[in-house]
XYZ file of C-alpha atoms in Angstrom:
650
model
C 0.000 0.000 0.000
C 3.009 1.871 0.587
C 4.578 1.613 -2.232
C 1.371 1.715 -4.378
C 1.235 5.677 -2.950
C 4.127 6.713 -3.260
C 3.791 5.766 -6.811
C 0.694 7.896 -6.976
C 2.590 10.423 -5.084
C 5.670 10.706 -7.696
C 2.983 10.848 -10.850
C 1.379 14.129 -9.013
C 4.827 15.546 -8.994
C 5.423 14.985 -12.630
C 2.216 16.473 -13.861
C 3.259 19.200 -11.702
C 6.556 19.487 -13.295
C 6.528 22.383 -15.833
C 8.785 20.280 -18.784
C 7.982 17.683 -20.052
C 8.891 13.857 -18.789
C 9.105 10.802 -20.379
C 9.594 7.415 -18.261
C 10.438 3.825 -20.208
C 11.781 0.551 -19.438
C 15.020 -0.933 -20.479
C 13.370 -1.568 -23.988
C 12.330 1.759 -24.483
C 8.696 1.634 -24.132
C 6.968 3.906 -22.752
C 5.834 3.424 -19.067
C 4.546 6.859 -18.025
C 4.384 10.458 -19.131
C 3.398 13.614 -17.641
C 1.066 16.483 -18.407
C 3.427 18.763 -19.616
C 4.219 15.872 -22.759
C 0.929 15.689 -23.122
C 0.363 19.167 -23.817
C 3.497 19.470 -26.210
C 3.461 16.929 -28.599
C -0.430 16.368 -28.476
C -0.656 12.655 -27.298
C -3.398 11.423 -24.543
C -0.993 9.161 -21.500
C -3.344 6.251 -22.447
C -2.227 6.861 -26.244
C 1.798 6.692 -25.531
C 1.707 4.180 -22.970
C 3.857 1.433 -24.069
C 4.629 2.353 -27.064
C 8.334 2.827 -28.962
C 9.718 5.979 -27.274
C 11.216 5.960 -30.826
C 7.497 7.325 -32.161
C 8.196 10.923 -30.498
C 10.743 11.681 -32.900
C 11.339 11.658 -36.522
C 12.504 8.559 -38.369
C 15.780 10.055 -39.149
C 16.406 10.446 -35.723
C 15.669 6.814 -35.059
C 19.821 5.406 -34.855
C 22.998 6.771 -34.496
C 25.990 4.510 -34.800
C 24.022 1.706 -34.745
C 22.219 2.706 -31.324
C 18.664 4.140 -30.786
C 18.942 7.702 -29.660
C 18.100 7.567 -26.069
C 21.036 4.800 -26.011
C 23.656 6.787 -28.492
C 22.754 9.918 -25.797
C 23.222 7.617 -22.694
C 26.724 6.352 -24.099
C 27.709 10.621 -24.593
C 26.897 11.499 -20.724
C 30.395 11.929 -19.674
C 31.008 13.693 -22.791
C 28.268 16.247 -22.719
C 28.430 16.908 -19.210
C 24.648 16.972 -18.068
C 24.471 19.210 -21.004
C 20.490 19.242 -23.038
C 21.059 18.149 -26.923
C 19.305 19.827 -29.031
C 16.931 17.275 -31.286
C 13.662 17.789 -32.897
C 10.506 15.748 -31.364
C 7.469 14.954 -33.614
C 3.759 15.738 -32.424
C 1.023 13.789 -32.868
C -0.275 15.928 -36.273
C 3.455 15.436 -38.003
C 4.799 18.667 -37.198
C 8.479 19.048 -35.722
C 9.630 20.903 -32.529
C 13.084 22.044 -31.864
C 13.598 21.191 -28.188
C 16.623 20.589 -25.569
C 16.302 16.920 -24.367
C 18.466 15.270 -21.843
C 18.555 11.214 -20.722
C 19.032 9.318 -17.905
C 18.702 5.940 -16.742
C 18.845 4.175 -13.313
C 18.988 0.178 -12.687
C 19.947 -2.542 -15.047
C 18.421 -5.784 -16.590
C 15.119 -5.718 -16.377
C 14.668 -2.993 -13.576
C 16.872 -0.680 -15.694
C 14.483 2.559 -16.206
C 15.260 5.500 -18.747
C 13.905 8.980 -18.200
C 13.793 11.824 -21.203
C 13.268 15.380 -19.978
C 12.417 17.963 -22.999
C 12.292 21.465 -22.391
C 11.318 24.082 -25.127
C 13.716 26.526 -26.350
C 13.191 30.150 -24.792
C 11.135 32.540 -26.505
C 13.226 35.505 -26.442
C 14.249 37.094 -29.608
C 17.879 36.481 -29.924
C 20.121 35.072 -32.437
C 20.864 31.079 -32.135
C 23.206 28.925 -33.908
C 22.648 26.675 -36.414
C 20.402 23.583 -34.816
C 22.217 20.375 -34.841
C 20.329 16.747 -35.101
C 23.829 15.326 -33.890
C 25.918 15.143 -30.602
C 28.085 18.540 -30.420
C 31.537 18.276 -29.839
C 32.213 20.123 -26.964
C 30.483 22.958 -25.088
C 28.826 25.790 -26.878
C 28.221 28.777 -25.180
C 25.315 30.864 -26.524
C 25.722 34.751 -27.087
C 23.622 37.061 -24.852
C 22.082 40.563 -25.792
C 22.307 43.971 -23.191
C 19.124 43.524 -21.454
C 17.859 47.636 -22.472
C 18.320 46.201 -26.162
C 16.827 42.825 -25.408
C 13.670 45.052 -23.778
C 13.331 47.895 -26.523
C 13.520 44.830 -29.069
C 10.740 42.931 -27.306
C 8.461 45.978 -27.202
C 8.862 47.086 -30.498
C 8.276 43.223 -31.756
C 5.275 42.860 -29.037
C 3.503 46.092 -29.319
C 3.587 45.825 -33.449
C -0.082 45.538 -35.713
C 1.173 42.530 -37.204
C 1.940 39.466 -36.237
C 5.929 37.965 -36.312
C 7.733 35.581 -36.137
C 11.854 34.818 -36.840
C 12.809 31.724 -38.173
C 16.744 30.150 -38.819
C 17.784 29.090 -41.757
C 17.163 25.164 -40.420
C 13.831 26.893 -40.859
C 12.701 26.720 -37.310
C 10.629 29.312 -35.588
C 12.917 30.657 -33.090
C 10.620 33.332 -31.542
C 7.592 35.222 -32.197
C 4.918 37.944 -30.408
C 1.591 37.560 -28.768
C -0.449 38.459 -31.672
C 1.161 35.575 -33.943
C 0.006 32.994 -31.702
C -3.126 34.425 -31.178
C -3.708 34.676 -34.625
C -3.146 31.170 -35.051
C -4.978 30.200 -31.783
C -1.976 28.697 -29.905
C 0.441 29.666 -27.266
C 4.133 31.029 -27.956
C 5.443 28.152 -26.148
C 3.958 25.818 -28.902
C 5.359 27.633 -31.804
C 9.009 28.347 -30.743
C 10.736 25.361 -32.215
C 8.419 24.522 -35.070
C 10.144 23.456 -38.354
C 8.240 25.583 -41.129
C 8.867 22.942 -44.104
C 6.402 20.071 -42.025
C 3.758 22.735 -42.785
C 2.851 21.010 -45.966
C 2.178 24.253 -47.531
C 4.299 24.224 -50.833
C 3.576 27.909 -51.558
C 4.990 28.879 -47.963
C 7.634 26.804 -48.212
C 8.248 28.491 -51.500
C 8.659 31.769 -49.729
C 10.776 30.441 -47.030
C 13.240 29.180 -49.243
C 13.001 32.708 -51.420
C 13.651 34.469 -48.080
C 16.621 32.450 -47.198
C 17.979 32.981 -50.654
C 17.755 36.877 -49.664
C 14.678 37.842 -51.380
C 11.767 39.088 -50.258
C 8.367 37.311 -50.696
C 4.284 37.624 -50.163
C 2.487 34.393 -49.452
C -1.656 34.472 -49.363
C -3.949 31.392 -47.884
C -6.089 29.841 -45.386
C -4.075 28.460 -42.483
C -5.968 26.134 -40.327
C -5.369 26.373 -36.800
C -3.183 22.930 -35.346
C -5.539 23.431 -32.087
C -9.064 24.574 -32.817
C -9.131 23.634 -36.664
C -10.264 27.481 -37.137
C -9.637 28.351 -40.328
C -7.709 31.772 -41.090
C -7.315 33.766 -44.188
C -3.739 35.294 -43.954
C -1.107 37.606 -45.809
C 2.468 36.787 -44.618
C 5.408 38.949 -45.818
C 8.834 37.068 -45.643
C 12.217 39.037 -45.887
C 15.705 38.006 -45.320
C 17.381 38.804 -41.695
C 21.149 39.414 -42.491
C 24.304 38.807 -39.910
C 27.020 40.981 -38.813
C 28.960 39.272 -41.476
C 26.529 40.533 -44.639
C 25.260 36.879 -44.680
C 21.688 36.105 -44.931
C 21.227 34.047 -41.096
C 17.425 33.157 -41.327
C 13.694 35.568 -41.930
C 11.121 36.654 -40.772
C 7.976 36.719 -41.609
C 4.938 39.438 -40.904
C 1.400 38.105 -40.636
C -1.632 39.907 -41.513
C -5.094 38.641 -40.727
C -7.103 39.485 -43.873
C -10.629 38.058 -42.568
C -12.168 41.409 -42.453
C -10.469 42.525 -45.596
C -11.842 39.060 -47.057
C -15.596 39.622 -45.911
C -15.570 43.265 -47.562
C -13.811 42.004 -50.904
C -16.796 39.022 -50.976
C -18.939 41.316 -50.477
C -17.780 44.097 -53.060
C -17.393 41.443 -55.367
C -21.156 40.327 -54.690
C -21.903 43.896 -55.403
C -20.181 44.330 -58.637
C -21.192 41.046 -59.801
C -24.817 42.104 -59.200
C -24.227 45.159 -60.773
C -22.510 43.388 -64.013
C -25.629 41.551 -63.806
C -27.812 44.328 -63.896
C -25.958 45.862 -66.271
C -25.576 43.380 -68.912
C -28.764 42.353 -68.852
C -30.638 45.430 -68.477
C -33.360 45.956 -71.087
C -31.920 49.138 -71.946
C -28.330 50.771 -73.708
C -26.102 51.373 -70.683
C -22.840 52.671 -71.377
C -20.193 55.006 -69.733
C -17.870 57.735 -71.999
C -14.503 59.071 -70.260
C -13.990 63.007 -69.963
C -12.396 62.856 -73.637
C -15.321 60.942 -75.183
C -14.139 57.604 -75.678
C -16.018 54.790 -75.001
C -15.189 53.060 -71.529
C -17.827 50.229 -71.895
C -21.558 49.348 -72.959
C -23.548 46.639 -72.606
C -24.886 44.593 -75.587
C -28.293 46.067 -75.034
C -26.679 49.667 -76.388
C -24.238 47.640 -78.478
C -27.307 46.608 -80.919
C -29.171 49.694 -80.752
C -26.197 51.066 -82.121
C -25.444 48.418 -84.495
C -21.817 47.415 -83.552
C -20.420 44.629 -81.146
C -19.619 45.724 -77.606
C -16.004 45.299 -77.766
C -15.365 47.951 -80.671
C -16.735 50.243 -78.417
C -13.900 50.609 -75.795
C -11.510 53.698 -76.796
C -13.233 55.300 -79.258
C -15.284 58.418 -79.784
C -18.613 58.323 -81.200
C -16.897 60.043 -84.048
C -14.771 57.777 -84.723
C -17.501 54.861 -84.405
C -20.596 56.628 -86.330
C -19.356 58.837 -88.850
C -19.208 62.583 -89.014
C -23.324 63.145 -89.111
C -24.493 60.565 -86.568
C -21.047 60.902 -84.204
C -21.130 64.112 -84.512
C -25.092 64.298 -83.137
C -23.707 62.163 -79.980
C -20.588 64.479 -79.226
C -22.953 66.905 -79.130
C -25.136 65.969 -76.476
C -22.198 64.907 -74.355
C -19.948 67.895 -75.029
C -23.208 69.441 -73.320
C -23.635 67.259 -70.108
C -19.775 68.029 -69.771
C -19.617 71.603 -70.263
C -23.332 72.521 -67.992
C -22.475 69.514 -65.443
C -25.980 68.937 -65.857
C -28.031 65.629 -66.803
C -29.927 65.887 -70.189
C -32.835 63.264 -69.390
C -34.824 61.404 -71.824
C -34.263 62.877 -75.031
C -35.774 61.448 -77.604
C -34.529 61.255 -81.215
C -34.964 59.456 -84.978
C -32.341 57.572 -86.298
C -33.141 58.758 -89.835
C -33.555 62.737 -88.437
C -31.691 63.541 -85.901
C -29.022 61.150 -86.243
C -29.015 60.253 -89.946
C -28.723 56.995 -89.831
C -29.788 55.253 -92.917
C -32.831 52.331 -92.860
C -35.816 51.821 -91.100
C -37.112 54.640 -88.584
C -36.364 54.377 -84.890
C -37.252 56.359 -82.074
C -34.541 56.741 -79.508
C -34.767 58.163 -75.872
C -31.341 58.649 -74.331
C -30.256 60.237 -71.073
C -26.413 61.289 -70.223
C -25.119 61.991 -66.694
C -22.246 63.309 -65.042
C -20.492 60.627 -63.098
C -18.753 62.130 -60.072
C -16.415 60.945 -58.197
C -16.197 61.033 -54.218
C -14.333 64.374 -54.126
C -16.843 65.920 -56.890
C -14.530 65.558 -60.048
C -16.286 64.816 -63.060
C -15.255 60.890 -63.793
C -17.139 60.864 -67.294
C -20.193 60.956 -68.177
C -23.232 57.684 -67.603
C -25.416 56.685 -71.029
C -28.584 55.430 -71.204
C -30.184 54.922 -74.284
C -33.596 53.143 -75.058
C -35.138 51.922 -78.318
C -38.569 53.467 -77.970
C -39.688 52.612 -81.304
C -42.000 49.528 -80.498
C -43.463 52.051 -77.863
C -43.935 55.219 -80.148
C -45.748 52.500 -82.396
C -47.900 51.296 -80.026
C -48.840 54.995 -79.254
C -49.569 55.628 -82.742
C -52.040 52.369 -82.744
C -53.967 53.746 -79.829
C -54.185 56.535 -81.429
C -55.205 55.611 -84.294
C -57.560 52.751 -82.800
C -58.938 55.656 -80.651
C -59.786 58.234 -84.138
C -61.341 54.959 -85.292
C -63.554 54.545 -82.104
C -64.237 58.142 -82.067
C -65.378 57.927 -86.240
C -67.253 54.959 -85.166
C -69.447 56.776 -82.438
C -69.794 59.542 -84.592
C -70.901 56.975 -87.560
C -72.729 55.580 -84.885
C -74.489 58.641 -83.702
C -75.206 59.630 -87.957
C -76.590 56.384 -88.221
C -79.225 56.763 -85.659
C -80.347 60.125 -86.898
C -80.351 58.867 -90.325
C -82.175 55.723 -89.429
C -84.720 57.910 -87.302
C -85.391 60.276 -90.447
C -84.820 57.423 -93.212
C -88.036 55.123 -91.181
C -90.054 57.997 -90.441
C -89.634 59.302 -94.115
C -92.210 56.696 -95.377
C -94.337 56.443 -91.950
C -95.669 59.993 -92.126
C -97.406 59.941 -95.325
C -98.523 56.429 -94.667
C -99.834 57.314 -91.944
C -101.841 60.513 -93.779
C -102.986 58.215 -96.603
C -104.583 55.429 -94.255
C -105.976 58.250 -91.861
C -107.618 59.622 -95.535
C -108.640 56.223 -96.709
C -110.202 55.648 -93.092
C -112.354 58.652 -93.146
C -113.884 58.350 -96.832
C -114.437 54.971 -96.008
C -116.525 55.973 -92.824
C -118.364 58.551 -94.936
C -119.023 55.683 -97.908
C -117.185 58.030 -100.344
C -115.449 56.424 -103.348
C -111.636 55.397 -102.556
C -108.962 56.610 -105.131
C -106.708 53.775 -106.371
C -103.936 56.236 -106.061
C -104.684 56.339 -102.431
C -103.593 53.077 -102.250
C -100.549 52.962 -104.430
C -99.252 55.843 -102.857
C -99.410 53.950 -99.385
C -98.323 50.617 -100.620
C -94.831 52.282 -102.463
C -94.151 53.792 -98.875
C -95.074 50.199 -97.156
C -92.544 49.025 -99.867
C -90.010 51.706 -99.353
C -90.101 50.960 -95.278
C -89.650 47.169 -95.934
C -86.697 48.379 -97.736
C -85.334 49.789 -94.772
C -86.104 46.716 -92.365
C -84.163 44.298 -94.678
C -81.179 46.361 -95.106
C -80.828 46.549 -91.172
C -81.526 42.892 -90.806
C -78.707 41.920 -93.710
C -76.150 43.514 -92.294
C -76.885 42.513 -88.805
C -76.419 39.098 -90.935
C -73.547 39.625 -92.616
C -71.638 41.224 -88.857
C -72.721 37.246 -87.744
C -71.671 35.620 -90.683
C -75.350 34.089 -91.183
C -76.441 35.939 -94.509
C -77.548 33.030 -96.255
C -77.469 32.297 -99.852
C -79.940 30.033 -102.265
C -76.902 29.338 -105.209
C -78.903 27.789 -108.832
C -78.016 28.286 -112.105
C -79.240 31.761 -112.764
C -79.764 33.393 -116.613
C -77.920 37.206 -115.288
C -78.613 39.191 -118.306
C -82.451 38.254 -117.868
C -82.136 39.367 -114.134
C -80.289 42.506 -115.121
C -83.554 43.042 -117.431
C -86.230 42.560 -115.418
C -84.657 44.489 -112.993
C -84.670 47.633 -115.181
C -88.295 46.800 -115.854
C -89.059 46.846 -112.021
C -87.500 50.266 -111.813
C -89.593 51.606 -114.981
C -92.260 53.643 -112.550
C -89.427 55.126 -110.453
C -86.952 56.694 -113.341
C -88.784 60.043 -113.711
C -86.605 61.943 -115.727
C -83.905 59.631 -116.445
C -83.484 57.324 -119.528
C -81.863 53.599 -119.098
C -79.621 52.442 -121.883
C -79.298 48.858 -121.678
C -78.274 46.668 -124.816
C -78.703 43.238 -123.763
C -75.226 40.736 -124.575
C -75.891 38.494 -127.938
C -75.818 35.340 -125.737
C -76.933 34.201 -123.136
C -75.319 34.922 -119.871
C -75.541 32.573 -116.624
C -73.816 32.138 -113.499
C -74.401 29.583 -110.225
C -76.005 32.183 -107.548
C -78.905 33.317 -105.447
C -81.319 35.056 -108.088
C -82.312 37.392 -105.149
C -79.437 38.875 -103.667
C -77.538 38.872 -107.254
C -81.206 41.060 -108.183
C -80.514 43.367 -104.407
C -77.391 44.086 -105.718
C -78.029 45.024 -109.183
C -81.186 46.921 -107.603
C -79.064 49.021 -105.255
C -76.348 49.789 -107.977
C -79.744 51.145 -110.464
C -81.278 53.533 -107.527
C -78.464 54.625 -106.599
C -77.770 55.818 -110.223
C -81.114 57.007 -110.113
C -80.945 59.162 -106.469
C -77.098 60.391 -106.928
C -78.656 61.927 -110.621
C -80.329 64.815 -109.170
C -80.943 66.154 -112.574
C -81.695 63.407 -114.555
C -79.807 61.951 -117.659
C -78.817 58.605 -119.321
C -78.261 55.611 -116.901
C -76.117 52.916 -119.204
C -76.468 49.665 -118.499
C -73.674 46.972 -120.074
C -72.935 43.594 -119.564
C -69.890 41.707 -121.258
C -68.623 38.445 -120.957
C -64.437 37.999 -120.970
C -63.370 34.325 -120.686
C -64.658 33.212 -117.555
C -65.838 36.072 -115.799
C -68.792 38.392 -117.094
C -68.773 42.017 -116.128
C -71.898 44.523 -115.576
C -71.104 47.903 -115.511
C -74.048 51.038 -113.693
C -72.362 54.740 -115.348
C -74.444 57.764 -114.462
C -74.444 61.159 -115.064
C -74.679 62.139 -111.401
C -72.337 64.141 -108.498
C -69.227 61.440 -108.367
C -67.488 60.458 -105.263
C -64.332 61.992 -104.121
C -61.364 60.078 -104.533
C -60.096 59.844 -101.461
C -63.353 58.437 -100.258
C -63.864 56.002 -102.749
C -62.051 52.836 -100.736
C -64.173 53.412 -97.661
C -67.265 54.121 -100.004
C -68.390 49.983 -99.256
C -67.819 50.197 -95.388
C -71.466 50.237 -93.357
C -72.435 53.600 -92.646
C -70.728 55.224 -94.776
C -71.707 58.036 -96.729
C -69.654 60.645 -98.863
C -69.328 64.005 -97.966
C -70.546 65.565 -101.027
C -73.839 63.140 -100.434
C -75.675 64.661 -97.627
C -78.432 62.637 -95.724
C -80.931 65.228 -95.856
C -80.712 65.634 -99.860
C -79.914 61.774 -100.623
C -81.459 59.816 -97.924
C -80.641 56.296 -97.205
C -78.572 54.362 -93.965
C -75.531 53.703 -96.088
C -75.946 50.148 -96.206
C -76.960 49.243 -99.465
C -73.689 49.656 -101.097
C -71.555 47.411 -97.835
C -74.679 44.641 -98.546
C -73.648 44.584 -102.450
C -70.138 44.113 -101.586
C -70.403 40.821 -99.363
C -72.974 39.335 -101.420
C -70.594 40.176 -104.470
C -67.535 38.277 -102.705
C -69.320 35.455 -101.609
C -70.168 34.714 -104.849
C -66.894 34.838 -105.920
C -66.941 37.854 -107.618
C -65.685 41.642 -107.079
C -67.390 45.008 -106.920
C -65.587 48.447 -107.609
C -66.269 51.996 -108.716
C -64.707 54.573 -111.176
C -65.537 58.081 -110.672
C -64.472 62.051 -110.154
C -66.208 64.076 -108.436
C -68.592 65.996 -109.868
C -69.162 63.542 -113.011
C -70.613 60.927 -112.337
C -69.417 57.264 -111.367
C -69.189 54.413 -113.373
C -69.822 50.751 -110.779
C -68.909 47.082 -111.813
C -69.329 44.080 -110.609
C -67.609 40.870 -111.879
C -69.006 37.163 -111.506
C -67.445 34.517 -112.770
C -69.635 32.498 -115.151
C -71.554 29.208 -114.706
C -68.721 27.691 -117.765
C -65.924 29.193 -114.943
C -66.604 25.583 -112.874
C -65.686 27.828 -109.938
C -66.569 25.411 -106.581
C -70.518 25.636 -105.589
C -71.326 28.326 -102.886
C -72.189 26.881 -99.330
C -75.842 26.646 -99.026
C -77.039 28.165 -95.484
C -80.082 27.921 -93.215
C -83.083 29.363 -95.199
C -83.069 33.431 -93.365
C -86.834 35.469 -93.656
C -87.082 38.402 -95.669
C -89.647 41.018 -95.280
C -91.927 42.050 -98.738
């Protein structure tokens, strides 16, 4: 029990012990260590215990002379006097330590035990000799520093916003201030010693060696922290350190820790990569022009509105780009921003006026402002530039769409008076002549046949009316129907003159019928609407009477009947929109002429449905000649779609 204490006893006193001790047995395993190793190289007691003493330092290190080292330093005791040999020791994650270690041994056989004390070189800036990894010679006294230099040195070095270290030319750290080990989240005592080239950085190594060779050298990376694993983004500055002697004796090195400077470049780059974003893919020119008006950059947006690829942009003038009448239009509005320092905003342009530029119209809107820098000097000068064109077209369709809505409410509003006047035209003297015919009847008095005929032509005249307005309420459905049969068309042309025989007061028809016969494949009654509207039309637009020819010819396939009178003509520029509904010349006046303007829009549809066409010659003021062409029945033109039967009123 005893013994079994003290034991416990002598392992308090080692992990009280400040350097680190190392106990094995006469084979050189490892029987105990203390905290202190622990702490140094990284291994957990349960991790080392019996294992090869041999594993703590590196495999080159293993033999001397045919003995392990602990045994090669055992046989050079008397030699070195009690002296510490400096050797490097391995930690557990690979990297090497410069320390002093010294070895002893008590008993022999199996008893025989062999203790290795390491102690860590001082951390006191100071100039060392070369590190040896074999047994020195003889006693080597290190030089010393005055202690007022030694102090100034270690407040300069401590007190400085960087972090440093020195390093020999072995390369091992030799000494280094607070902030370097707090910047790599350690303690001084742990980096004092370390050999830089078992960093397993090749880039650092790089500027190690560089250093050593007398050179200066930047290195830039993430080093990971060898206790927390905390990664750190660093700049390290190496430079030579020179002796007395002119001869380069090791470096040091200057640490920077760039995190902040890393978070703002992320996030300026974030910035300008949204703004390259923005601005290559903005839906409108963007550009920017230096104080002596060359190009800078543009995006492709401004690239194709003015017809070039981006990259012949940069370090030109618009002169030199555009040519003296278009380049010289740009310098223009920029030697303006320049000289005012103010913005001109939204300007808008034509590529074939104001610029001259040859092809298809475009409207342009461009703005141009000063860019300023911080201090309020002009930098150059900001472009936008926007193809409007699409825009300005879609402005001119509403506006146009909107005349047209405004011609149709006012065609609208004609219609309705004309309708009111046209209906009640033929309704007031019916109305008379019935109230007439009533009262003689009442009184037994004899009833004149005119009486009658006057009131049935005005019954006829308002059916008229009716079936105009129902047609073309038909034809704006698509359900004006058609009854197509083999028709004779110069007999229909004749009896239609014959219907109109009562009704031609002063006017004389001239129709010579064709030698043959003439037929087509149509409906007998709207071919005879159509001829009957193009006949009283002739007859009301003839104010003071005349010859109405009537002709009919037959070319090839098609045959051709032609309405001339002698009557007022239709201006020209009217004479395309003389077949829309509603519509009514101006020199025709509803109050003169009568009618809803839908006779003439009827004609047409029926005309084109059967595969014919309908036109008019004329001048104004004499007379107008209309035709209508049908092909013939010999023409074996496909049969017109029959329709549901529609009712007519007679």
């Amino acid at each position: 029990m005893v013994a079994g204490g003290a034991a416990r006893e002598l392992e308090a006193v080692l992990d009280a012990a400040v350097e680190p001790v190392i106990a094995c047995d006469g084979d050189e395993r490892i029987l105990h260590v203390n905290a202190a190793t622990e702490r140094l190289l990284g291994w957990s007691r349960e991790q080392l215990l019996d294992r090869p003493v041999t594993d703590l330092f590196p495999p080159r290190l293993h033999h001397f002379h045919g003995l392990s080292l602990a045994r090669y330093l055992l046989s050079r005791r008397k030699v070195l006097g009690g002296r510490p040999t400096r050797v490097f020791a391995l930690r557990r994650d690979g990297v090497e330590l410069m320390v002093e270690l010294t070895v002893g041994s008590t008993g022999e056989g199996g008893r025989e035990r062999i203790a290795l004390t390491m102690r860590r070189l001082h951390e006191v800036i100071d100039t060392l000799e070369e590190p040896v990894e074999h047994v020195p010679g003889g006693p080597t006294d290190l030089p010393h520093h005055e202690e007022t230099v030694d102090r100034l040195y270690r407040l300069l070095v401590e007190n400085a916003p960087l972090g440093i270290f020195h390093f020999d030319r072995a390369p091992i750290i030799t000494a280094c201030n607070e902030l370097f080990a707090h910047q790599l989240g350690t303690s001084k005592r742990n980096i004092v010693g370390l050999h830089l080239f078992t960093l397993r950085d090749e880039r650092m190594m790089a500027c190690v060696r560089e250093s050593l060779g007398g050179h200066t050298c930047e290195y830039e990376g993430d080093y990971r922290s060898l206790t927390s694993g905390k990664v750190i983004p660093v700049r390290v500055r190496f430079a030579p350190c020179y002796g007395d002697d002119g001869e380069v004796e090791g470096g040091v090195g200057m640490v920077e820790d760039i995190t902040d400077r890393r978070h703002v470049e992320a996030e300026r780059e974030a910035h300008l990569a949204q703004l390259d974003l923005l601005f290559r893919s903005a839906p409108v020119g963007i550009g920017f022009v230096g104080t002596d008006l060359r190009y800078v950059r543009v995006n492709e947006t401004l690239a194709r509105i003015n017809g070039l690829p981006a990259e012949a942009h940069p370090g030109h003038t618009p002169l030199e780009l555009f040519g003296p009448q278009t380049g010289a239009a740009v310098e223009q509005f920029l030697h303006k921003v320049l000289k005012t320092n103010e913005p001109q905003v939204q300007v808008e342009s034509t590529t074939d006026g104001t610029l001259g530029v040859e092809g298809p119209r475009r409207y342009l809107s461009g703005s141009i402002y000063p860019v300023h820098t911080p201090d309020g000097r002009v930098l150059g000068l900001g472009v936008l530039v926007e193809d409007i064109t699409e825009r300005k077209h879609a402005e001119e369709e509403r506006a146009h769409l909107y005349r047209e809505a405004q011609d149709a409410i006012r065609v609208r509003d004609d219609f309705l008076s004309i309708a009111s006047h046209e209906l009640k035209t033929p309704l007031t003297p019916l109305s008379l002549r019935l109230a007439t015919l009533e009262r003689r009847l009442e009184r037994g008095e004899h009833v004149d046949p005119g009486v009658l005929r006057h009131a049935r032509h005005q019954l006829t005249r308002l059916t008229g009316l009716i079936n105009d307005l129902l047609d073309a309420s038909r034809i704006e459905a698509g359900r004006l129907a058609l009854h197509p049969e083999v028709t004779r068309f110069d007999v229909l042309v004749e009896h239609t003159l014959t219907s109109l025989e009562g009704q031609r007061g002063n006017h004389v028809f001239d129709f010579k019928p064709p030698p043959d016969p003439v037929s087509v494949h149509g409906d007998a009654y709207r071919l005879e609407q159509v001829v009957l509207n193009l006949l009283e039309n002739a007859l009301k637009y003839s104010p003071d009477g005349g010859t109405i020819r009537v002709r009919l010819t037959v070319n090839e396939d098609v045959t051709v009947l032609s309405v001339n009178d002698p009557g007022i003509g239709i201006p020209e520029d009217q004479q395309q929109q003389l077949f829309d509904r509603y519509f009514r010349a101006r020199n025709a006046s509803t109050r003169s002429y009568g009618g809803l303007g839908l006779g003439l829009y009827i004609s047409r549809d029926i005309v084109e449905r059967h595969g014919g066409r309908i036109w008019v010659e004329s001048e104004s003021g004499r007379g107008s000649t209309f035709f209508v062409a049908l092909p013939t029945l010999s023409a074996a033109r496909p049969p017109l779609p029959r329709a549901q039967g529609d009712r007519h009123l007679h």
